[in-house]
Each structure stands twice: as structure tokens, then as C-alpha cells.
Short mmCIF file of C-alpha atoms in Angstrom, two decimals:
data_model
loop_
_atom_site.label_atom_id
_atom_site.label_comp_id
_atom_site.label_asym_id
_atom_site.label_seq_id
_atom_site.Cartn_x
_atom_site.Cartn_y
_atom_site.Cartn_z
CA MET A 239 0.00 0.00 0.00
CA VAL A 240 1.01 3.58 -0.51
CA ASP A 241 2.06 4.89 2.87
CA ALA A 242 2.00 8.33 4.40
CA ALA A 243 5.42 9.06 2.94
CA SER A 244 4.10 8.67 -0.59
CA PRO A 245 4.51 11.84 -2.66
CA VAL A 246 0.84 11.76 -3.55
CA GLY A 247 -0.68 10.53 -0.30
CA GLY A 248 -3.95 8.75 0.20
CA ARG A 249 -6.89 9.68 2.36
CA SER A 250 -10.32 8.60 3.42
CA GLU A 251 -11.76 12.09 3.86
CA CYS A 252 -11.53 15.26 1.82
CA ALA A 253 -11.82 18.90 2.78
CA LEU A 254 -13.95 20.84 0.30
CA ARG A 255 -14.23 24.51 -0.36
CA LEU A 256 -17.05 25.31 -2.72
CA THR A 257 -19.54 28.01 -3.55
CA LEU A 258 -23.00 26.61 -3.09
CA ASN A 259 -25.89 28.71 -4.38
CA GLY A 260 -23.71 31.78 -3.97
CA ALA A 261 -22.48 31.05 -0.44
CA GLU A 262 -18.98 29.88 0.47
CA ARG A 263 -18.98 26.49 2.18
CA ASN A 264 -16.16 24.55 3.82
CA LEU A 265 -16.94 20.89 4.36
CA THR A 266 -15.27 17.59 5.09
CA VAL A 267 -16.64 14.50 3.38
CA PRO A 268 -15.75 10.83 3.16
CA VAL A 269 -14.19 9.94 -0.18
CA GLU A 270 -17.03 7.60 -1.08
CA ARG A 271 -19.74 10.22 -0.52
CA THR A 272 -21.56 11.10 -3.73
CA ALA A 273 -22.36 14.69 -4.55
CA ALA A 274 -26.07 13.88 -4.52
CA ASP A 275 -25.84 12.46 -1.01
CA LEU A 276 -23.92 15.50 0.14
CA LEU A 277 -26.54 17.84 -1.26
CA ARG A 278 -29.58 15.89 -0.13
CA ASP A 279 -28.58 14.22 3.09
CA ASP A 280 -25.90 16.50 4.54
CA LEU A 281 -27.05 19.87 3.26
CA ARG A 282 -30.78 19.09 3.02
CA LEU A 283 -31.06 20.46 -0.49
CA THR A 284 -33.68 17.89 -1.38
CA GLY A 285 -34.67 19.54 -4.64
CA THR A 286 -31.87 17.40 -6.01
CA ARG A 287 -33.79 14.21 -6.75
CA ILE A 288 -32.39 10.75 -7.04
CA GLY A 289 -33.83 8.48 -9.68
CA CYS A 290 -31.65 5.95 -11.41
CA SER A 291 -28.47 6.36 -9.32
CA ARG A 292 -26.37 5.80 -12.42
CA GLY A 293 -26.30 9.14 -14.19
CA VAL A 294 -28.92 8.37 -16.79
CA CYS A 295 -32.20 9.98 -15.74
CA GLY A 296 -30.90 13.45 -14.83
CA ALA A 297 -33.25 13.97 -11.86
CA CYS A 298 -30.19 14.75 -9.72
CA VAL A 299 -28.74 17.39 -12.02
CA ALA A 300 -27.00 20.37 -10.47
CA LEU A 301 -24.96 23.01 -12.25
CA VAL A 302 -21.27 22.68 -11.47
CA ASP A 303 -19.40 25.69 -12.81
CA GLY A 304 -22.42 26.22 -15.03
CA VAL A 305 -22.33 22.73 -16.51
CA PRO A 306 -25.20 20.30 -15.86
CA VAL A 307 -23.91 17.29 -13.94
CA ALA A 308 -25.59 14.15 -12.64
CA THR A 309 -24.68 14.44 -8.97
CA CYS A 310 -25.57 10.83 -8.24
CA SER A 311 -22.62 9.79 -10.37
CA MET A 312 -20.15 12.30 -9.06
CA PHE A 313 -18.14 12.08 -5.88
CA ALA A 314 -18.58 14.95 -3.44
CA PHE A 315 -14.82 15.57 -3.37
CA GLN A 316 -14.99 16.44 -7.07
CA LEU A 317 -16.89 19.59 -6.10
CA ASP A 318 -13.80 21.07 -4.44
CA GLY A 319 -13.17 24.56 -5.81
CA CYS A 320 -16.37 24.55 -7.83
CA SER A 321 -19.41 26.79 -7.96
CA VAL A 322 -22.51 24.66 -7.49
CA GLN A 323 -26.07 25.71 -8.16
CA THR A 324 -29.06 23.62 -7.17
CA ILE A 325 -32.72 24.30 -7.78
CA GLU A 326 -32.91 25.98 -4.35
CA GLY A 327 -30.55 28.69 -5.55
CA LEU A 328 -32.37 29.63 -8.70
CA ASP A 329 -35.04 32.06 -7.58
CA GLN A 330 -34.08 35.63 -6.80
CA ASP A 331 -35.75 37.54 -3.95
CA GLY A 332 -38.67 35.17 -4.02
CA GLN A 333 -39.18 35.61 -7.76
CA LEU A 334 -39.07 32.50 -9.86
CA HIS A 335 -36.31 32.35 -12.43
CA PRO A 336 -37.68 32.86 -15.96
CA VAL A 337 -37.03 29.19 -16.70
CA GLN A 338 -39.02 28.15 -13.65
CA GLN A 339 -41.81 30.55 -14.60
CA ALA A 340 -41.91 29.16 -18.13
CA PHE A 341 -42.28 25.64 -16.75
CA VAL A 342 -45.23 26.85 -14.64
CA ASP A 343 -46.81 28.73 -17.53
CA GLN A 344 -46.55 25.80 -19.90
CA GLY A 345 -47.55 23.14 -17.37
CA ALA A 346 -44.27 21.42 -18.13
CA PHE A 347 -44.51 18.93 -15.31
CA GLN A 348 -46.92 16.49 -13.79
CA CYS A 349 -45.42 14.53 -10.92
CA GLY A 350 -42.57 17.04 -10.78
CA TYR A 351 -39.85 14.54 -9.98
CA CYS A 352 -37.76 15.42 -13.04
CA THR A 353 -38.48 19.14 -12.88
CA SER A 354 -35.48 20.27 -10.84
CA GLY A 355 -33.12 18.61 -13.24
CA MET A 356 -35.03 19.77 -16.30
CA VAL A 357 -35.05 23.39 -15.12
CA LEU A 358 -31.32 23.39 -14.40
CA LEU A 359 -30.58 21.63 -17.68
CA THR A 360 -32.63 24.28 -19.47
CA LYS A 361 -30.77 27.09 -17.71
CA ALA A 362 -27.46 25.63 -18.89
CA LEU A 363 -28.82 25.14 -22.41
CA LEU A 364 -29.98 28.75 -22.66
CA GLU A 365 -26.65 30.03 -21.41
CA GLN A 366 -24.87 28.15 -24.21
CA HIS A 367 -27.55 28.63 -26.87
CA PRO A 368 -29.68 31.68 -26.01
CA ARG A 369 -32.18 31.01 -28.81
CA PRO A 370 -31.92 27.29 -29.52
CA ASP A 371 -33.78 25.70 -32.40
CA ARG A 372 -36.08 22.80 -31.71
CA ALA A 373 -33.50 20.19 -32.68
CA THR A 374 -31.02 21.60 -30.17
CA ILE A 375 -33.69 21.71 -27.48
CA CYS A 376 -34.64 18.10 -28.15
CA GLU A 377 -31.03 16.97 -28.06
CA TRP A 378 -30.41 18.68 -24.75
CA ILE A 379 -33.68 17.63 -23.15
CA SER A 380 -32.93 14.05 -24.15
CA SER A 381 -30.22 14.18 -21.47
CA ASN A 382 -32.95 13.85 -18.82
CA VAL A 383 -35.94 11.56 -18.45
CA CYS A 384 -39.55 12.65 -17.92
CA ARG A 385 -42.13 9.88 -17.76
CA CYS A 386 -45.20 12.12 -17.47
CA THR A 387 -45.30 14.90 -20.00
CA GLY A 388 -44.15 13.39 -23.23
CA TYR A 389 -41.76 16.34 -23.40
CA ALA A 390 -44.00 18.55 -25.55
CA GLN A 391 -44.73 21.02 -22.75
CA ILE A 392 -41.10 20.96 -21.65
CA ILE A 393 -39.97 21.91 -25.14
CA ALA A 394 -42.56 24.70 -25.17
CA ALA A 395 -41.28 25.91 -21.80
CA VAL A 396 -37.70 25.97 -23.05
CA GLU A 397 -38.76 27.99 -26.08
CA GLN A 398 -40.71 30.41 -23.92
CA ALA A 399 -37.87 30.80 -21.43
CA GLY A 400 -35.44 31.41 -24.27
CA ALA A 401 -37.66 34.10 -25.70
CA ARG A 402 -38.13 35.77 -22.32
CA LEU A 403 -34.47 35.73 -21.43
CA ALA A 404 -33.67 37.18 -24.86
CA GLY A 405 -36.16 39.96 -24.16
CA GLU A 406 -38.44 38.92 -26.99
CA GLU A 407 -41.44 38.22 -24.80
CA SER A 408 -42.57 40.00 -21.68
CA THR A 409 -43.35 38.07 -18.53
CA MET B 86 -16.27 -9.18 -6.52
CA GLU B 87 -18.98 -8.55 -3.95
CA TYR B 88 -22.45 -7.57 -5.09
CA LEU B 89 -24.56 -5.48 -2.79
CA PRO B 90 -27.85 -7.27 -2.26
CA THR B 91 -29.83 -4.14 -3.05
CA ALA B 92 -27.65 -2.75 -5.84
CA GLY B 93 -29.76 -0.78 -8.27
CA LEU B 94 -32.94 -1.04 -6.24
CA LEU B 95 -32.45 1.67 -3.64
CA PRO B 96 -31.67 5.31 -4.21
CA THR B 97 -28.10 6.20 -3.44
CA SER B 98 -29.10 8.26 -0.43
CA ALA B 99 -30.57 5.16 1.17
CA ARG B 100 -27.20 3.47 1.46
CA SER B 101 -23.53 4.19 1.21
CA LEU B 102 -20.71 3.12 -1.05
CA ALA B 103 -17.99 1.09 0.61
CA PRO B 104 -15.18 3.15 2.17
CA LEU B 105 -12.44 4.18 -0.24
CA ARG B 106 -9.03 5.72 -0.03
CA LEU B 107 -8.30 8.47 -2.49
CA TRP B 108 -5.14 9.43 -4.35
CA GLN B 109 -5.01 12.52 -6.52
CA PRO B 110 -1.77 12.49 -8.49
CA ALA B 111 -0.88 15.63 -10.41
CA SER B 112 1.45 13.99 -12.91
CA ILE B 113 1.65 10.81 -14.94
CA ALA B 114 4.71 9.75 -12.95
CA ASP B 115 2.81 10.09 -9.67
CA ALA B 116 -0.15 8.20 -11.11
CA LEU B 117 2.13 5.33 -12.09
CA VAL B 118 3.45 5.17 -8.53
CA CYS B 119 -0.11 4.96 -7.26
CA LEU B 120 -0.99 2.25 -9.76
CA GLN B 121 2.01 0.26 -8.71
CA GLN B 122 1.50 0.55 -4.98
CA CYS B 123 -2.25 0.73 -4.40
CA GLU B 124 -4.23 -2.41 -3.77
CA GLU B 125 -7.07 -3.03 -6.25
CA PRO B 126 -7.15 0.54 -7.58
CA VAL B 127 -9.65 2.02 -10.01
CA LEU B 128 -9.12 5.19 -11.98
CA LEU B 129 -11.48 8.16 -11.96
CA ALA B 130 -11.47 10.37 -15.06
CA GLY B 131 -14.64 12.29 -15.97
CA GLY B 132 -16.64 10.36 -13.42
CA THR B 133 -19.81 9.80 -15.45
CA ASP B 134 -19.70 6.03 -15.21
CA LEU B 135 -17.74 4.94 -12.17
CA VAL B 136 -20.48 5.26 -9.54
CA ALA B 137 -22.72 3.19 -11.80
CA GLN B 138 -20.03 0.51 -11.82
CA PHE B 139 -19.91 0.65 -8.02
CA ASN B 140 -23.67 0.17 -7.96
CA GLU B 141 -23.17 -2.88 -10.16
CA GLY B 142 -20.76 -4.42 -7.68
CA LEU B 143 -17.33 -2.99 -8.40
CA ALA B 144 -15.76 -2.66 -4.96
CA PRO B 145 -12.24 -1.26 -5.12
CA ARG B 146 -10.27 -0.22 -2.07
CA ALA B 147 -8.41 2.64 -3.72
CA LEU B 148 -9.58 5.38 -6.03
CA ILE B 149 -7.00 7.19 -8.16
CA ASP B 150 -8.42 10.48 -9.38
CA ILE B 151 -6.41 11.30 -12.51
CA SER B 152 -8.43 14.41 -13.39
CA ARG B 153 -5.67 16.71 -12.15
CA ILE B 154 -3.11 15.45 -14.66
CA GLU B 155 -3.09 18.23 -17.21
CA ALA B 156 -0.85 16.29 -19.61
CA LEU B 157 -3.75 13.92 -20.25
CA ARG B 158 -5.89 16.75 -21.64
CA GLU B 159 -3.61 17.53 -24.57
CA MET B 160 -4.64 17.20 -28.19
CA ARG B 161 -1.82 17.05 -30.71
CA HIS B 162 -1.67 16.72 -34.46
CA ASP B 163 1.47 16.14 -36.42
CA ASP B 164 1.75 15.11 -40.08
CA GLY B 165 -1.75 13.70 -40.17
CA VAL B 166 -1.38 11.80 -36.91
CA LEU B 167 -3.85 12.85 -34.22
CA GLN B 168 -3.14 12.25 -30.58
CA ILE B 169 -6.07 12.67 -28.24
CA GLY B 170 -5.31 12.81 -24.52
CA ALA B 171 -7.23 10.30 -22.43
CA LEU B 172 -8.91 13.09 -20.45
CA VAL B 173 -10.20 15.00 -23.47
CA THR B 174 -13.95 15.29 -23.03
CA HIS B 175 -16.33 14.29 -25.79
CA HIS B 176 -17.52 17.87 -26.13
CA ARG B 177 -14.06 19.34 -26.48
CA GLY B 178 -12.76 16.62 -28.74
CA CYS B 179 -15.58 16.63 -31.24
CA SER B 180 -15.57 20.42 -31.50
CA ASP B 181 -11.79 20.75 -31.89
CA ALA B 182 -11.11 22.72 -35.06
CA HIS B 183 -8.33 20.47 -36.31
CA MET B 184 -10.36 17.35 -35.59
CA CYS B 185 -13.32 18.75 -37.52
CA SER B 186 -11.19 19.64 -40.54
CA ARG B 187 -8.92 16.56 -40.60
CA VAL B 188 -11.40 13.79 -39.73
CA PRO B 189 -14.82 15.42 -40.10
CA GLY B 190 -16.67 12.11 -40.23
CA PHE B 191 -15.20 11.04 -36.93
CA ALA B 192 -15.84 14.44 -35.35
CA ARG B 193 -19.50 14.20 -36.43
CA ALA B 194 -19.79 10.69 -35.06
CA TRP B 195 -18.13 11.65 -31.79
CA SER B 196 -20.55 14.55 -31.38
CA ARG B 197 -23.51 12.16 -31.54
CA ILE B 198 -22.65 9.76 -28.76
CA ALA B 199 -24.34 10.07 -25.34
CA ASN B 200 -26.04 13.42 -24.69
CA PRO B 201 -24.91 17.01 -24.03
CA ARG B 202 -24.81 16.47 -20.25
CA ILE B 203 -22.57 13.41 -20.53
CA ARG B 204 -20.46 14.88 -23.31
CA SER B 205 -19.51 17.87 -21.18
CA ARG B 206 -17.80 15.68 -18.55
CA GLY B 207 -17.28 12.25 -20.04
CA THR B 208 -13.82 11.57 -21.45
CA LEU B 209 -12.71 9.48 -24.39
CA GLY B 210 -10.32 7.53 -22.17
CA GLY B 211 -13.07 6.81 -19.66
CA ASN B 212 -15.42 5.73 -22.41
CA LEU B 213 -12.87 3.18 -23.59
CA MET B 214 -11.63 1.93 -20.25
CA ALA B 215 -15.15 1.39 -18.92
CA ARG B 216 -15.10 -1.51 -21.42
CA ARG B 217 -18.85 -1.51 -21.93
CA THR B 218 -19.91 -2.90 -25.28
CA ARG B 219 -22.70 -0.35 -25.58
CA TYR B 220 -20.30 2.60 -25.33
CA GLU B 221 -19.45 3.82 -28.77
CA GLY B 222 -15.89 5.11 -28.44
CA ALA B 223 -14.29 1.71 -28.99
CA LEU B 224 -16.36 1.04 -32.11
CA LEU B 225 -15.42 4.36 -33.68
CA LEU B 226 -11.75 4.07 -32.84
CA GLN B 227 -11.54 0.46 -33.97
CA ALA B 228 -12.81 1.56 -37.38
CA LEU B 229 -10.11 4.24 -37.37
CA GLN B 230 -7.46 1.60 -36.56
CA ALA B 231 -6.48 3.73 -33.57
CA LYS B 232 -3.70 2.90 -31.14
CA LEU B 233 -4.09 3.14 -27.38
CA LEU B 234 -0.98 4.55 -25.72
CA PHE B 235 -0.29 3.28 -22.20
CA SER B 236 2.35 4.22 -19.66
CA SER B 237 3.49 2.07 -16.79
CA VAL B 238 6.56 1.88 -14.59
CA ALA B 239 7.92 -0.60 -17.14
CA GLY B 240 7.69 1.97 -19.96
CA ASN B 241 5.33 2.94 -22.75
CA GLU B 242 3.27 0.54 -24.79
CA GLN B 243 0.89 0.76 -27.77
CA VAL B 244 -1.99 -1.62 -28.28
CA GLY B 245 -4.89 -1.80 -30.71
CA VAL B 246 -8.46 -1.09 -29.63
CA HIS B 247 -9.24 -4.81 -29.75
CA ALA B 248 -7.05 -5.18 -26.65
CA LEU B 249 -9.95 -3.75 -24.66
CA TRP B 250 -11.80 -6.99 -25.22
CA ASN B 251 -9.23 -9.75 -25.56
CA GLY B 252 -7.38 -9.33 -22.28
CA ASP B 253 -4.25 -7.80 -23.80
CA LEU B 254 -4.38 -4.51 -21.89
CA PRO B 255 -1.14 -3.68 -20.07
CA ARG B 256 -1.46 -4.30 -16.34
CA ARG B 257 -1.18 -1.46 -13.82
CA ALA B 258 -0.80 0.95 -16.70
CA LEU B 259 -2.35 4.32 -17.44
CA LEU B 260 -4.04 5.08 -20.75
CA THR B 261 -2.43 8.38 -21.68
CA ALA B 262 -3.65 9.01 -25.22
CA ILE B 263 -5.38 7.64 -28.28
CA GLU B 264 -3.54 7.94 -31.58
CA VAL B 265 -5.15 8.02 -35.00
CA ASP B 266 -3.08 8.04 -38.18
CA ALA B 267 -5.39 9.71 -40.65
CA ASN B 268 -2.92 10.04 -43.50
CA ASP B 269 -4.54 7.43 -45.72
CA LEU B 270 -8.06 7.89 -44.41
CA LEU B 271 -10.35 8.99 -47.21
CA ALA B 272 -13.73 8.85 -45.50
CA PHE B 273 -15.42 7.89 -42.25
CA ASP B 274 -19.07 7.41 -41.46
CA TYR B 275 -21.00 6.20 -38.47
CA GLU B 276 -24.50 4.74 -38.54
CA ARG B 277 -26.40 4.47 -35.27
CA GLY B 278 -29.96 4.60 -36.60
CA LEU B 279 -30.65 1.08 -35.30
CA ARG B 280 -29.07 1.62 -31.91
CA PRO B 281 -29.35 -0.11 -29.45
CA LEU B 282 -29.86 -3.14 -31.70
CA MET B 283 -26.71 -2.50 -33.69
CA THR B 284 -24.31 0.22 -34.77
CA GLN B 285 -21.62 0.31 -37.41
CA ALA B 286 -18.69 2.51 -38.36
CA LEU B 287 -17.17 2.61 -41.83
CA SER B 288 -13.73 3.82 -42.80
CA VAL B 289 -12.28 4.00 -46.32
CA TRP B 290 -8.51 3.94 -46.70
CA ARG B 291 -6.25 4.75 -49.62
CA GLN B 292 -4.15 1.78 -50.74
CA PRO B 293 -1.46 1.69 -53.45
CA GLN B 294 -3.68 -0.25 -55.87
CA GLY B 295 -7.17 0.69 -54.72
CA LEU B 296 -9.20 1.12 -51.57
CA GLN B 297 -9.61 -0.70 -48.29
CA LEU B 298 -12.99 -0.64 -46.57
CA THR B 299 -13.19 -1.37 -42.87
CA LEU B 300 -16.58 -1.90 -41.29
CA VAL B 301 -16.88 -2.37 -37.54
CA LEU B 302 -20.17 -3.60 -36.13
CA ALA B 303 -21.32 -3.79 -32.54
CA THR B 304 -24.48 -4.41 -30.59
CA GLU B 305 -25.56 -3.53 -27.08
CA TYR B 306 -23.98 -6.72 -25.74
CA LEU B 307 -21.40 -7.86 -28.31
CA ARG B 308 -17.82 -6.78 -28.69
CA PRO B 309 -17.14 -4.96 -31.95
CA VAL B 310 -16.28 -7.13 -34.91
CA THR B 311 -14.21 -5.87 -37.84
CA LEU B 312 -14.86 -6.74 -41.48
CA THR B 313 -12.39 -5.64 -44.14
CA VAL B 314 -12.35 -5.78 -47.91
CA PHE B 315 -9.78 -4.62 -50.46
CA LEU B 316 -11.18 -3.16 -53.65
CA ALA B 317 -8.56 -3.15 -56.40
CA GLY B 318 -8.60 -0.38 -58.94
CA LEU B 319 -11.49 1.52 -57.36
CA ARG B 320 -11.59 5.15 -56.35
CA LEU B 321 -13.82 6.77 -53.75
CA PRO B 322 -16.46 8.21 -56.14
CA GLN B 323 -16.92 4.76 -57.70
CA LEU B 324 -17.93 3.09 -54.45
CA VAL B 325 -21.55 4.16 -54.74
CA LEU B 326 -21.89 2.41 -58.12
CA ARG B 327 -21.02 -0.93 -56.52
CA ALA B 328 -22.53 -0.29 -53.11
CA GLY B 329 -24.95 -3.21 -53.12
CA ALA B 330 -22.35 -5.76 -54.21
CA ILE B 331 -19.76 -4.41 -51.76
CA ALA B 332 -22.23 -4.60 -48.91
CA ARG B 333 -23.22 -8.18 -49.73
CA ASP B 334 -19.63 -9.32 -50.11
CA LEU B 335 -18.51 -7.67 -46.90
CA MET B 336 -21.37 -9.02 -44.82
CA VAL B 337 -20.64 -12.59 -45.87
CA GLY B 338 -17.68 -12.37 -43.53
CA LEU B 339 -19.83 -11.72 -40.46
CA PRO B 340 -19.40 -14.65 -38.04
CA SER B 341 -22.57 -16.59 -37.40
CA SER B 342 -21.77 -16.33 -33.71
CA PHE B 343 -22.37 -12.57 -33.87
CA ALA B 344 -25.78 -12.67 -32.18
CA ASP B 345 -27.23 -11.68 -28.83
CA ALA B 346 -30.57 -11.59 -27.04
CA GLN B 347 -31.82 -8.85 -29.35
CA VAL B 348 -30.46 -9.71 -32.79
CA THR B 349 -29.49 -12.75 -34.82
CA SER B 350 -26.44 -12.79 -37.05
CA ASP B 351 -28.76 -13.02 -40.04
CA TYR B 352 -30.52 -9.83 -38.93
CA VAL B 353 -27.21 -8.04 -38.51
CA ARG B 354 -26.07 -9.27 -41.91
CA ARG B 355 -29.17 -8.00 -43.68
CA ALA B 356 -29.61 -4.77 -41.74
CA GLY B 357 -25.90 -4.07 -41.81
CA ALA B 358 -25.82 -4.46 -45.59
CA ALA B 359 -28.71 -2.01 -45.96
CA LEU B 360 -27.03 0.49 -43.65
CA LEU B 361 -23.73 0.08 -45.47
CA VAL B 362 -25.35 0.90 -48.80
CA ARG B 363 -26.73 4.04 -47.19
CA GLN B 364 -23.31 4.90 -45.82
CA LEU B 365 -21.59 4.42 -49.17
CA GLU B 366 -24.23 6.57 -50.83
CA SER B 367 -23.69 9.28 -48.22
CA LEU B 368 -19.97 9.31 -49.02
CA HIS B 369 -20.88 10.02 -52.61
CA GLY B 370 -23.38 12.74 -51.70
#
């Protein structure tokens, strides 16, 4: 085994410094802790859902440095030095984010289990492609699974949010 | 290997992964020390697949996080030879300007695997070393006759992509890069319209007296199989005129054992021939 004198060391816990929903956090986590468990169980940010536990369904998506990531498939220590945004950090002064509002307006959810991940995925999409065409929307939305809506309302919500954020449609 | 009795049935927050010790080397040399000294280590690259493997029963004692090794993120191109660092993400690799201009067919194919969320973090090296038949990196690179470059304390070693499946991977070695010699590559096309039943990648190579076609087929559960034909005296624009005959001749070589729970070899032979005709026509168009 690598011992303590190894130039690269080995440890069972990691100290993290991250920005979580705009606030600096310093945490210590076991190596095997997943990011989803850290968010849900340790930090009680339960808007991060867990579905498949293997990075497929996208219910657990958070934005890590602006990139949508399946937190169930990521170790918590990988968040060190990162800026993390969960669904709890999206509204501003009690006002829903335009993406959230578009999901409400379009009825883009039924059971709501996928909605946190879908909203965050949409936010990331619109930051990379402010006015995405339908093919781009479909490709991105295919990253996450919704078993209720059939996706039509979600696509409409993405289009509406894109238009609002681009200032083409008033809220 | 120990399988958790509830693996895959409970949400992650309802149980914990087994305790791990973590190493985070910052250089290839340090990573090789870890590989040599750690007991039952696994490597963490992009991290889009490893937790899923844990849920399926993988239970290592040591985790070597190689994501801090900047040398593994390099992309090089020299005299038509592309070298893709093992930590290059799908998104970055498929949108690289040189990649898009030198091997546009491969860049297009690479941009279609997985989804935008996975592509932003998943790495080509991780895709290969996960050794899952349904992952598409191995299929594409096998059609490109790519070499996998490994480093270990014993030195550097190159192996073909087939080594992923036949047990010839170097032991306690680190995949550092993937090398593609595109000098004689005339065309590349990937067909995944029948995925997950089957997928196939086609490459066309310049030969002194004609063309060589390489077709690699895979299914959700079967290791990729390579079929090759040499076409004397033909040039690329002429392929479409003989597409049907080429497809039939090539598919004759498909082993009858190439079948799984979803497809028979006869299905793959027929569907693959139809897809190949479409691919050859697309090269012409």
C-alpha cells in the first residue's frame, strides 16, 4: 500500500471549499460520498432528486461551474473549488427564475420529480444557446428523463424561457 | 467481486458506497506510482460512469483520481497523426477545429454519442476503459485503426483497440492518449440509426492499388467485430456504383456467432448491408 510518505498521499476524507448557491462552504466529506448524497442528506437540499443512481435519468442534475452534472454519479470531493447551483438557488428575492416561470406557464410537469433537473438543464442550455432551435432543445432535453409529460410542454417551456431571457417576450 | 444485495434497487441516499481511499496524483509519474502501490485501484477520469459501476458491484479499495493530470488533456496533431489525450472530453474533442477539418466524419460521429450532459464531462479515455460494449468510443476508434498509448513503470506501450476486449491490456498501466493516423483515411461514417440493436462505423482507406474498406459492427452486448475488404482499382467516387455488391460481399464475412438476445447474425447481416449501402451513398453525396 502507498504509505504516508508517498509523494501523492492517500486519504479517506476530503476537505472541500465550494460556492454553493452563492455562499462559500467549507466541508469535510468521506471519499465515497456522492455529490447527490452530500446535497440531499448532509445539506438538506432535497430539490436534487435521485432516480436511477447511475447518471442516466438526470433527476439529480446540479450546475457545477455552469455545466449540468448528474450528482448521483459524481463524488462529493470532485466539487472542491467549484461553484454549485441547485434548484434551491435559482429564484431571486422570491421571484421564480424565468425558466421556472416558463415551466409553470406551460404546465411542463406532472409529478414534478424530473423538474429540478429539467429546469437546471434548461438554464445551462440557454446560457450556451440563447435562442436554440427545436432540434437543439430536443437533443439537450434528451439528457434527462420525464415519464409524465411526453416532453411537448417541456420543449414549449424551453422555447418560452429562451424568448423571455432574450427579451423577446414579456413576462 | 462482492455484489450489494440491493444494488440498483435503492436510491443512493438510502445506502452508502464502501469506504475508499483516495489518491489525486498531479502527474503521470505520480499516477504510475499509485498504480504500482495501491491495492485493487480504479481510476477516476470524468466520473460519469464509475459510480454506476460501483452500484453494479465494483468494490475497489483505492480510487486514483487522474483528473488533475493536465498532460492527459492535450490534443496534438502532427503530419496527419492525431493524438487525443485520455482526459479530453467528448464535447471538447468533437468540437476541436483540427479534428473537424482533418477527420470530419469522426468528429461528427463523436458529437452524436451520449447526450450534451454526458459529453460535457465524459472523457474518451473513460469511455474506452469502462469496457462496456454499448459505449461507442471503442467502435469508432476500432474503425479508425487507432492505437491506445499506455504508460506504466515498465515503460510505454501501444496496443490496438481490440485489446480492450481480448485481455491484452497492459497491467497497472495508465491510458495516456489515443492515436489516430489519418494520412490514408479517405472517409469515415458512423451509422447508429438502429441503436441499441446495432451500430456500425465505416472507414475508407487509400491503398497503393485501390481502396480498403473497414466496417466495424457492434451491438448492445457484443464486442465490436471488424470486417475488411480490399477493392482493387477503385476510387472513392466509384464506391456508390457498386454499393450493393460491396455490402453483400462484406457481410458474408460476419461470423454466425455474432448474435445476442436482441439480434441474430442473419438480422445483422441484412440490416448491416442495408445500412452500409446508405453509408456508401452518403460518401458520394
